[in-house]
Short mmCIF file of C-alpha atoms in Angstrom, two decimals:
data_model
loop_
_atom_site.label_atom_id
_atom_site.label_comp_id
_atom_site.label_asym_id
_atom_site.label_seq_id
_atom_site.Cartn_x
_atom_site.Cartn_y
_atom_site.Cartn_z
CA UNK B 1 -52.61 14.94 49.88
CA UNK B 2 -56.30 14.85 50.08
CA UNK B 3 -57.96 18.14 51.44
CA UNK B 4 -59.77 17.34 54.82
CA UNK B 5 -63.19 18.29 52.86
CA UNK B 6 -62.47 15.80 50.13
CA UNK B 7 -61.87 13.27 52.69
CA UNK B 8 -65.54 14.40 54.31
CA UNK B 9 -66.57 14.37 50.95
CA UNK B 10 -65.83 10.62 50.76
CA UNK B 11 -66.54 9.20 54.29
CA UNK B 12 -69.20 12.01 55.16
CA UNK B 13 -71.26 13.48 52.54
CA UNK B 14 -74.62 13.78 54.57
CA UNK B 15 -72.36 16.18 56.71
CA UNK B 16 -71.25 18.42 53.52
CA UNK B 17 -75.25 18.50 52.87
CA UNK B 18 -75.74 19.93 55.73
CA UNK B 19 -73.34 22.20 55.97
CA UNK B 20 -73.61 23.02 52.64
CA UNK B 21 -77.13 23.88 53.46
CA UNK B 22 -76.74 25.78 56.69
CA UNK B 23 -73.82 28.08 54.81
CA UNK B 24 -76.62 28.99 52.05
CA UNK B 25 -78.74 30.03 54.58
CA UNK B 26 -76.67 32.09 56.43
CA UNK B 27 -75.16 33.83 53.36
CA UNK B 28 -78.98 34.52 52.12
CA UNK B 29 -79.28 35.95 54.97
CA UNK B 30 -76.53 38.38 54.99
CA UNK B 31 -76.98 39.11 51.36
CA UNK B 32 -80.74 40.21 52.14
CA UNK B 33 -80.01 42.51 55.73
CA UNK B 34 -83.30 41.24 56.84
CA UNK B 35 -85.36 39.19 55.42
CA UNK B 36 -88.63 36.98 56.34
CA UNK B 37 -89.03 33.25 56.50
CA UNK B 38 -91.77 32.59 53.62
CA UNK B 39 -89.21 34.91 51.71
CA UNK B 40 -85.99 33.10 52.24
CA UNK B 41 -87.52 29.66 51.83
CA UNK B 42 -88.47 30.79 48.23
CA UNK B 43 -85.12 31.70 47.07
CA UNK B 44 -83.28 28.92 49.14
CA UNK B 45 -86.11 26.63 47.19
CA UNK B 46 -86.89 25.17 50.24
CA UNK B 47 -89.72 24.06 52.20
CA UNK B 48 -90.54 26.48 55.53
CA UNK B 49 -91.10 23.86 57.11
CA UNK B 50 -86.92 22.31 56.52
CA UNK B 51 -86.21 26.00 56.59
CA UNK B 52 -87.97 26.21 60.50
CA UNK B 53 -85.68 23.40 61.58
CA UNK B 54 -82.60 25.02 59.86
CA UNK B 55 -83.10 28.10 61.27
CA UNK B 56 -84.12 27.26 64.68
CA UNK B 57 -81.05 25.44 65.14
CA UNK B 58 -78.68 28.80 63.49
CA UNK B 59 -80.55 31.26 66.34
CA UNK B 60 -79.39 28.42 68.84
CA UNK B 61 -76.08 28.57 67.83
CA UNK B 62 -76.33 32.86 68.23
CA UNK B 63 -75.47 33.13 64.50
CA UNK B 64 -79.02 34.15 63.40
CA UNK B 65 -81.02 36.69 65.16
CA UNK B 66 -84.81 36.33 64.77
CA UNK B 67 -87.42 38.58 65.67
CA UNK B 68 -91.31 39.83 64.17
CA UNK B 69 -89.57 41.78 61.47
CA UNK B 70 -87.36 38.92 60.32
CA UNK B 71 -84.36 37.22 59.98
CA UNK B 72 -80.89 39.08 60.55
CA UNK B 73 -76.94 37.50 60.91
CA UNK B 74 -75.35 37.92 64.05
CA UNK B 75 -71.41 38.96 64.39
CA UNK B 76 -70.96 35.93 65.13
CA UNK B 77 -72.55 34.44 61.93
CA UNK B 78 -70.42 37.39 59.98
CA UNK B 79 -67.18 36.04 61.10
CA UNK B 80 -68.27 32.42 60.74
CA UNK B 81 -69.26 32.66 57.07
CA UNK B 82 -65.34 34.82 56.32
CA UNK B 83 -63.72 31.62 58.37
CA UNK B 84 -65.54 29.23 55.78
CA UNK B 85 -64.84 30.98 52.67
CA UNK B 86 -61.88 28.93 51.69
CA UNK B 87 -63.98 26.17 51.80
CA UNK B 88 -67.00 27.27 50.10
CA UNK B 89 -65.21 27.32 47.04
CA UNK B 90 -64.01 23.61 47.29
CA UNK B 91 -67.53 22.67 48.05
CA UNK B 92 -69.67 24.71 45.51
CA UNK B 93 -66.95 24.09 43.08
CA UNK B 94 -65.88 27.80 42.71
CA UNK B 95 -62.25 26.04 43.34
CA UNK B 96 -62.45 24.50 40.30
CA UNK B 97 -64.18 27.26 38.23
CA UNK B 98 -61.99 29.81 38.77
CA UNK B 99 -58.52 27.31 37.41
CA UNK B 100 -61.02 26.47 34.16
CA UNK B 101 -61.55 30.13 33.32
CA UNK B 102 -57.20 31.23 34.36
CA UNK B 103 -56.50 27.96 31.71
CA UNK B 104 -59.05 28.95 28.98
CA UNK B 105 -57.58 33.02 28.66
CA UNK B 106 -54.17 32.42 29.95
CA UNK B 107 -53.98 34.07 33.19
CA UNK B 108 -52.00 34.17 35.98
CA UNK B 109 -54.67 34.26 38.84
CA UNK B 110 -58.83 33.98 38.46
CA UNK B 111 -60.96 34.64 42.33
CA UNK B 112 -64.11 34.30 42.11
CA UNK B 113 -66.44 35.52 45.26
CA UNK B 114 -69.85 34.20 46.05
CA UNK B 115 -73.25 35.92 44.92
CA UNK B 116 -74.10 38.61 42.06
CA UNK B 117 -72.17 42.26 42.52
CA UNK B 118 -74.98 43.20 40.31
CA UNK B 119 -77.73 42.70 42.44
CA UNK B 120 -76.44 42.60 45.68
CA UNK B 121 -74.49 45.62 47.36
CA UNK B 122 -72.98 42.11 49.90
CA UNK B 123 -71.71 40.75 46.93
CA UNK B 124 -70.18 44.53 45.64
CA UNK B 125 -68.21 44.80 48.74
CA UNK B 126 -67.30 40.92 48.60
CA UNK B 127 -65.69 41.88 45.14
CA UNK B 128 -64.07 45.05 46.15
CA UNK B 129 -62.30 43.16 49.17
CA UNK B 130 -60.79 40.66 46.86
CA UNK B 131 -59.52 42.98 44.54
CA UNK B 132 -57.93 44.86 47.85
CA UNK B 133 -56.52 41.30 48.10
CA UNK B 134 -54.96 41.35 44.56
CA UNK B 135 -53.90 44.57 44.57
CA UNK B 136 -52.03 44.24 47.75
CA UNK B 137 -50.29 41.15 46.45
CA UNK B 138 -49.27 43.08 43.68
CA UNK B 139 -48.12 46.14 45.41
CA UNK B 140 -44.24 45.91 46.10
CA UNK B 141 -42.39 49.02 47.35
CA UNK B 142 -41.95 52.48 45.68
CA UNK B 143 -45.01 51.08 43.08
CA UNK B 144 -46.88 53.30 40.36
CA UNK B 145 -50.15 52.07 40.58
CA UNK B 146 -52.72 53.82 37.36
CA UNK B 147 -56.57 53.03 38.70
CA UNK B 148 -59.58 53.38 36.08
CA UNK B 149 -63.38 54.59 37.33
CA UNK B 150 -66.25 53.29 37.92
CA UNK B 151 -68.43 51.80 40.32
CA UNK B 152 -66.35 48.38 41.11
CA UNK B 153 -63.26 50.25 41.67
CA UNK B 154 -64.66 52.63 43.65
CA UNK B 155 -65.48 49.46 46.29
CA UNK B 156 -61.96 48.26 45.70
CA UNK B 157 -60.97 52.19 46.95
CA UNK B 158 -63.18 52.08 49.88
CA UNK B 159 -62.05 49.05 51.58
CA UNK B 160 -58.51 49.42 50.78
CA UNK B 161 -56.12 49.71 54.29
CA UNK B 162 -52.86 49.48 55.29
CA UNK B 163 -51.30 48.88 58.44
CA UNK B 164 -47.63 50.08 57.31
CA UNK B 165 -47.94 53.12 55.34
CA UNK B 166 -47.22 52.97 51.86
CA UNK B 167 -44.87 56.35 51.64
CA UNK B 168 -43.10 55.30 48.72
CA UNK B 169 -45.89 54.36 46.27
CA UNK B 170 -48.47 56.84 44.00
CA UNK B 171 -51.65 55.90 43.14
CA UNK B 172 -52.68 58.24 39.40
CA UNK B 173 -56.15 57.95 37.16
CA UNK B 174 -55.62 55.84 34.40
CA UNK B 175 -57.32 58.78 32.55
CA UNK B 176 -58.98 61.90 32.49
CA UNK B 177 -62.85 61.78 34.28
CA UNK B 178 -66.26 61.03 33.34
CA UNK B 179 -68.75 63.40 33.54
CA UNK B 180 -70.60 61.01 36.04
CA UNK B 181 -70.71 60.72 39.86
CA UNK B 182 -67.40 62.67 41.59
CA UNK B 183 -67.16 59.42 43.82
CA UNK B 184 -66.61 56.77 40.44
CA UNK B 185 -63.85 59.14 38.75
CA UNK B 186 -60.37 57.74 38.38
CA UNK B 187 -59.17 60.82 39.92
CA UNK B 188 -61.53 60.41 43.31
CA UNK B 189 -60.65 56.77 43.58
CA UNK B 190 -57.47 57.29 43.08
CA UNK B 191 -56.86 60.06 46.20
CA UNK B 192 -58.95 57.94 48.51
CA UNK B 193 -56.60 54.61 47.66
CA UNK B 194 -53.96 56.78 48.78
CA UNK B 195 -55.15 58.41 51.49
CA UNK B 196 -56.10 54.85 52.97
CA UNK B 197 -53.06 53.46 52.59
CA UNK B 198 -50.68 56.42 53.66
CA UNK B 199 -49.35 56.59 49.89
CA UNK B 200 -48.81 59.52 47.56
CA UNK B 201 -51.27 60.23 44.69
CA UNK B 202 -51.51 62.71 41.22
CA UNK B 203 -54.42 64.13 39.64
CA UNK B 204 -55.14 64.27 36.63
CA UNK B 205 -58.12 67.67 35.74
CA UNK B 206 -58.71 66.92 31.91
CA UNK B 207 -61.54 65.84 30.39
CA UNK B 208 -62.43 61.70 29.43
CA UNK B 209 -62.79 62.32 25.91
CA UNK B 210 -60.96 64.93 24.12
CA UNK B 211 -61.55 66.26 20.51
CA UNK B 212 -58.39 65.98 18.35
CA UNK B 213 -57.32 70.14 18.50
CA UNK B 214 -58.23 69.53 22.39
CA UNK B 215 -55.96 67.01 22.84
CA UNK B 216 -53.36 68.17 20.91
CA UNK B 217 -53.23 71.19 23.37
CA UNK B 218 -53.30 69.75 26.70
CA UNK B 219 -50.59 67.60 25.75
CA UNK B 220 -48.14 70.78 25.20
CA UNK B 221 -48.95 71.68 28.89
CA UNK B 222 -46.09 71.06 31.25
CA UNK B 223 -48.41 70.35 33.87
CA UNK B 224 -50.24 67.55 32.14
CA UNK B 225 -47.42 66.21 30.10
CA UNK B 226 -45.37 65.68 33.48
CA UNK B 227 -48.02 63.50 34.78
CA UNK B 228 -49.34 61.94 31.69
CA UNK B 229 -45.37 60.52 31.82
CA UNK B 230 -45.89 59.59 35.58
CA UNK B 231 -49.38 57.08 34.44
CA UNK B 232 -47.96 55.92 31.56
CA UNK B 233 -44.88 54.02 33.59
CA UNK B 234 -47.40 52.70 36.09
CA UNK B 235 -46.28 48.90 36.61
CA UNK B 236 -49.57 47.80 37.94
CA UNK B 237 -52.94 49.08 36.53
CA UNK B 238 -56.22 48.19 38.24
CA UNK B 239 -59.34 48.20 36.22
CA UNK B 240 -63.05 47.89 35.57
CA UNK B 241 -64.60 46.25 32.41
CA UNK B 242 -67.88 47.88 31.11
CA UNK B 243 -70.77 47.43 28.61
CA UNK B 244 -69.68 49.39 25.24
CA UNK B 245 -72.36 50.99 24.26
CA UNK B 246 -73.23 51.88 27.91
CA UNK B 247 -70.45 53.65 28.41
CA UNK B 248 -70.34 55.44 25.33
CA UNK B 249 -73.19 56.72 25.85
CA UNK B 250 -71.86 57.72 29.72
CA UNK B 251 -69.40 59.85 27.95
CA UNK B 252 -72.06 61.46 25.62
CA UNK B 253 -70.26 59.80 22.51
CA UNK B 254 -72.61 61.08 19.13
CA UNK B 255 -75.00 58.90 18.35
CA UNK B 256 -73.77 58.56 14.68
CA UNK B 257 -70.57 56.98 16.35
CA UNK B 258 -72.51 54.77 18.45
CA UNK B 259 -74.59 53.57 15.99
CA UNK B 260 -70.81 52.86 14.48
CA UNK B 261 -69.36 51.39 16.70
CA UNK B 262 -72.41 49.08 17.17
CA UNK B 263 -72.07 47.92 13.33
CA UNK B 264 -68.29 47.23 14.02
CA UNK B 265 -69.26 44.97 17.22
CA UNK B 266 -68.20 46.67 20.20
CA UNK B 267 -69.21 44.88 22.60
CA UNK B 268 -67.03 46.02 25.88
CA UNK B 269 -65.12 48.76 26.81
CA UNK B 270 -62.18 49.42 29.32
CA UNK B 271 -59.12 51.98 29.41
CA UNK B 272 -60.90 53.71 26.72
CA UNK B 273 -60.94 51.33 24.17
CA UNK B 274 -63.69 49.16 23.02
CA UNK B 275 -63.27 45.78 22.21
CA UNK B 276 -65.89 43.37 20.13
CA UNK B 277 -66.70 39.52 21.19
CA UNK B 278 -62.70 38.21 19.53
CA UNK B 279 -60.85 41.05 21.87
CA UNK B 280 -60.14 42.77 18.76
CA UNK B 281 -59.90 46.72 19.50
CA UNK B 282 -62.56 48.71 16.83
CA UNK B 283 -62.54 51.75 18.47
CA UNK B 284 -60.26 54.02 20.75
CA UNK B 285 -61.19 57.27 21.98
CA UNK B 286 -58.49 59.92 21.93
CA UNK B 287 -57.75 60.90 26.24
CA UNK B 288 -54.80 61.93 27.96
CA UNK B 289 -53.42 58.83 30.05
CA UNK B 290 -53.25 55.73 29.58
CA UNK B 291 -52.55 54.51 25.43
CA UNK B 292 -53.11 50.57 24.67
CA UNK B 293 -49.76 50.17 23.98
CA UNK B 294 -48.96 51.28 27.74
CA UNK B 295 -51.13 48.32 28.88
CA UNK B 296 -49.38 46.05 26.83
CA UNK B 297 -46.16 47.04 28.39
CA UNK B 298 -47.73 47.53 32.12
CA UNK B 299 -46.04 44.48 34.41
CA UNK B 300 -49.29 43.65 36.04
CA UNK B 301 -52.53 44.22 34.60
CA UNK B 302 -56.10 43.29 36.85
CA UNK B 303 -59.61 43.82 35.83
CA UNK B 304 -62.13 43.30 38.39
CA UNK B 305 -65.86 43.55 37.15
CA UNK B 306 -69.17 41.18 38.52
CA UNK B 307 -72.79 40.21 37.11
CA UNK B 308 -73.89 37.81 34.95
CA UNK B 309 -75.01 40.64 32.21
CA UNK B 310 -71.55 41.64 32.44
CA UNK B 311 -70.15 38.30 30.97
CA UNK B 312 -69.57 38.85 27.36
CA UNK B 313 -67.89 41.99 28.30
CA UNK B 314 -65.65 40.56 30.63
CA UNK B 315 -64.64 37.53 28.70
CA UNK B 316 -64.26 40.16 25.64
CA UNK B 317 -60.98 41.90 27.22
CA UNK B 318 -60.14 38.85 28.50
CA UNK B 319 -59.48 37.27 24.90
CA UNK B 320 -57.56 40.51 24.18
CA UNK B 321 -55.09 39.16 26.20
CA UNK B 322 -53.07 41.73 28.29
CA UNK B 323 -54.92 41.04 31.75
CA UNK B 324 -52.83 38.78 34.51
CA UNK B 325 -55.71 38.71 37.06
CA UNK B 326 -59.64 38.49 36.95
CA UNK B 327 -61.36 39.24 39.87
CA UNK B 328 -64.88 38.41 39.55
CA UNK B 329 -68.32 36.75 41.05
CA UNK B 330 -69.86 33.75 40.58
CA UNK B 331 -72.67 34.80 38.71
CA UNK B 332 -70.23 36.06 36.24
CA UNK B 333 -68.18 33.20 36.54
CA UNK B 334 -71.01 30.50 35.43
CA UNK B 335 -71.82 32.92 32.85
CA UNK B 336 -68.25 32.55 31.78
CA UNK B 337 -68.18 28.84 31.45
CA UNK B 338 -71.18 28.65 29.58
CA UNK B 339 -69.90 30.86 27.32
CA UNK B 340 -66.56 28.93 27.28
CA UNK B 341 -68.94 25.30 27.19
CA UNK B 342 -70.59 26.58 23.82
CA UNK B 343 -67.22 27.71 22.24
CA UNK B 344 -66.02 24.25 22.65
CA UNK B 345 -68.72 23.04 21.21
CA UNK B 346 -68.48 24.98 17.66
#
C-alpha cells in the first residue's frame, strides 16, 4: 500500500515543494538558535525576497518568532518539526539511504538523523536521541550493557530516561578512561546512563592504555578481575567510532607507533582497536575491558558516530563486520554512499 506522501507525491507534488521548503526553513532555523534573514537565505540558497514570503507566512502560523535580532523557532515549531520527522526521511530520501547503507555492510538496522553532528550541537543531540532510541529497543530486562567514551556517547548518556526504572540492569565502561574530559570517560557516561534510568552501574579506575608489566598486574587484582568478568559478558555494547590517528594521539600513544600505525593504514579506531579502510584490525592496544573477541561474541553491538569527516572511519568498522546497528547523520550518510557509489564502480 502506497504511503499517503507517495500518493501526494503523485497527485500533489507542488504541495511536497512547499512543504519540503517550509520544513528546511524551519529546521535552519532551529539548527542556527537565531539567525538573520540575509543569513538564512544564503544557506537555504534562496532569494530574501522567496525567503520574506516563506517566513512571513511561518510567524503567522506562531512557529517562527521574529524580532530586530533575528529569526528564532517557537515551541510550537519544535514540536511540529519532531511530528514530521517520519516523513522527512521519505521525502529527502533518508528512507531510502539508510536500507542502501544496512544492505551494503549487512546490518540489522541503519537511522540516519537530519543535519551534521559535527557542526551543529542540534544535530549532536538529534544523534544522541536516536541512539537513546536504539539502545532502549535493545535493552530487555536484567541487561549488561558495556558503553565506550567519547563525545557522541556522552549525548546518548544525557538524554537517556526511563519512566519504569531499570533495577535489574548495569550499565559498565567498555574500558579503562582517557586522560581527556571527566564528562567523555566510559566510566562518567556510564554512572549517568544509570542514574537516569534507575539502573545499577560498575566502575572501572584503571588506566586506557596499559604497558604490558601494568597490565599484567591489575589483572591479578580481585577487584578489577571481578569486574573485568562483569564487561566482558555484556550482551549489548554501545559505541563511538573515531579518527585513528586522532585518538592515538588522545591517549598520548609514542609517536614512533603512530607514525606505525600510519604506515600499516589505520584509519579508525573503536574499543581500542584500530582498523584500516578493509576493517582489517592492525593494531590493538593492551586495556583492561573489553578484548575483540568479546565483541565478536556480544549479542548486540551499536556504533553511533556523525560528520561527514567521520565517513571513512565509520564505514571502516563497519566492513569489520561485528556491528548490528549504525546510528548516524546525514552528512555522514551521503558521505557513505559516495563512498559505497565509487566502490561499485572499481
Amino acid at each position: 500500500m502506497q504511503s499517503l506522501i507517495e500518493i501526494q507525491q503523485q497527485l500533489l507534488p507542488d504541495m511536497l515543494v512547499v512543504m519540503r521548503k517550509r520544513y528546511l526553513i524551519l529546521r535552519q532555523v532551529m539548527l542556527s538558535d537565531m539567525i538573520g534573514r540575509r543569513t538564512l537565505a544564503a544557506s537555504l540558497d534562496m532569494t530574501e525576497r522567496v525567503l520574506r514570503a516563506e517566513t512571513d507566512f511561518l510567524k503567522s502560523q506562531d512557529l517562527l518568532l521574529i524580532d530586530a535580532a533575528g529569526m528564532r523557532i517557537s515551541e510550537a515549531g519544535k514540536r511540529l518539526l519532531e511530528d514530521m520527522e517520519p516523513y522527512y526521511k521519505v521525502m529527502f530520501g533518508l528512507s531510502e539511504l539508510e536500507e542502501r547503507i544496512r544492505k551494503h555492510f549487512g546490518l540489522k538496522q541503519v537511522v540516519v538523523v537530519a543535519g551534521d553532528s559535527e557542526n551543529s550541537l542540534h544535530s549532536k543531540r538529534e544523534l544522541g536521541r536516536a541512539g537513546c532510541t536504539a539502545l532502549r529497543k535493545a535493552m530487555g530486562k536484567d541487561d549488561v550493557v558495556a558503553v565506550t567514551g567519547g563525545s557522541t556517547i556522552a549525548q546518548v548518556a544525557s538524554q537517556l530516561t526511563s519512566q519504569t526504572p531499570l533495577k535489574g540492569n548495569w550499565f559498565v565502561p567498555a574500558r579503562g578512561g582517557l586522560g581527556e574530559s571527566l564528562d567523555y570517560q566510559a566510566n562518567t557516561i556510564a554512572s549517568t546512563m544509570a542514574k537516569r534510568t534507575g539502573a545499577q552501574y560498575r566502575m572501572l579506575h584503571v588506566p586506557d592504555h596499559l604497558g604490558e608489566e601494568a597490565y599484567t598486574s591489575l589483572m591479578q587484582e580481585p577487584n578489577v578481575r571481578e569486574i573485568v568478568e562483569v564487561i566482558r559478558k555484556a550482551r549489548i555494547v554501545i559505541h563511538g567510532i573515531g579518527d585513528a590517528i586522532v585518538m592515538a594521539r588522545r591517549r598520548r600513544v609514542d609517536a614512533t607507533v603512530i607514525e606505525a600505525m600510519k604506515a600499516e593504514g589505520a584509519l579508525a579506531e573503536s574499543f581500542g582497536y584500530y582498523f584500516d579502510r578493509k576493517g582489517a584490525v592492525v593494531r590493538k592496544m593492551l586495556t583492561a575491558g573489553l578484548r575483540l573477541e568479546d565483541i565478536m561474541e556480544t549479542e548486540v553491538v551499536i556504533a553511533i558516530a556523525g560528520g561527514q569527516h567521520k565517513a571513512e572511519a565509520i564505514a571502516a568498522v563497519m566492513r569489520f563486520g561485528h556491528d548490528d546497528v549504525l546510528v548516524t547523520d546525514e552528512a555522514a550518510a551521503m558521505e557513505l554512499a559516495a563512498i559505497m557509489d565509487r566502490e561499485e564502480k572499481q
